[in-house]
Amino acid sequence: MSLSMRGLSRVAGSALRNNVSKGQQTRSVGDLPCKTTPAVEEWSTHRENLEKYFVFTPKNLATIGATCVLFPYVVYNLIIADFNKKDDVYGRKRRDYM
């Protein structure tokens, strides 16, 4: 019984020793400490809290429109053009896809 309590106290003690100060992470690769880059850490903070930092601007709206509307429309039309070209080559009538 005392052996299991001793093991439990070791686990609890190591957990308390490994606890870091508030708001700071320790990063390591094996036993080697890692050096953090402030620019990367700032970027990851903004990435994790995107809903706090994002603001709709005309540039953002144009980017969203291009990626969500324009790009799929162009890809769809290219695919349909390829299908129609193959239909013409093989002598089939063109199909209506929409």
PDB file of C-alpha atoms in Angstrom, residues 7 9-10 19 21-22 39 45 48 52 62 64-66 68-69 74 81 86-87 89-90 92 94-95 97:
ATOM      1  CA  GLY A   7       4.283   6.276  -6.661  1.00  0.00           C
ATOM      2  CA  SER A   9       3.106  11.148  -4.611  1.00  0.00           C
ATOM      3  CA  ARG A  10       5.936  11.046  -7.179  1.00  0.00           C
ATOM      4  CA  ASN A  19       3.729  23.460 -13.785  1.00  0.00           C
ATOM      5  CA  SER A  21       4.030  30.258 -14.474  1.00  0.00           C
ATOM      6  CA  LYS A  22       0.755  31.709 -15.685  1.00  0.00           C
ATOM      7  CA  ALA A  39       7.235  36.957 -34.738  1.00  0.00           C
ATOM      8  CA  THR A  45      -1.463  34.036 -31.048  1.00  0.00           C
ATOM      9  CA  GLU A  48      -5.555  31.092 -32.360  1.00  0.00           C
ATOM     10  CA  LYS A  52     -10.959  38.751 -31.839  1.00  0.00           C
ATOM     11  CA  ALA A  62     -12.697  40.874 -52.228  1.00  0.00           C
ATOM     12  CA  ILE A  64     -13.467  36.072 -49.705  1.00  0.00           C
ATOM     13  CA  GLY A  65     -15.459  36.701 -52.900  1.00  0.00           C
ATOM     14  CA  ALA A  66     -12.605  35.558 -55.107  1.00  0.00           C
ATOM     15  CA  CYS A  68     -15.586  31.405 -52.439  1.00  0.00           C
ATOM     16  CA  VAL A  69     -17.360  32.520 -55.636  1.00  0.00           C
ATOM     17  CA  VAL A  74     -13.978  29.423 -63.145  1.00  0.00           C
ATOM     18  CA  ALA A  81     -15.667  23.359 -71.508  1.00  0.00           C
ATOM     19  CA  LYS A  86     -14.652  15.895 -75.728  1.00  0.00           C
ATOM     20  CA  ASP A  87     -18.293  15.588 -76.825  1.00  0.00           C
ATOM     21  CA  VAL A  89     -14.405  15.371 -80.721  1.00  0.00           C
ATOM     22  CA  TYR A  90     -16.329  12.108 -80.341  1.00  0.00           C
ATOM     23  CA  ARG A  92     -21.794  13.346 -79.323  1.00  0.00           C
ATOM     24  CA  ARG A  94     -23.490  18.499 -75.927  1.00  0.00           C
ATOM     25  CA  ARG A  95     -25.132  17.844 -72.573  1.00  0.00           C
ATOM     26  CA  TYR A  97     -25.161  20.302 -66.920  1.00  0.00           C
TER      27      TYR A  97
END
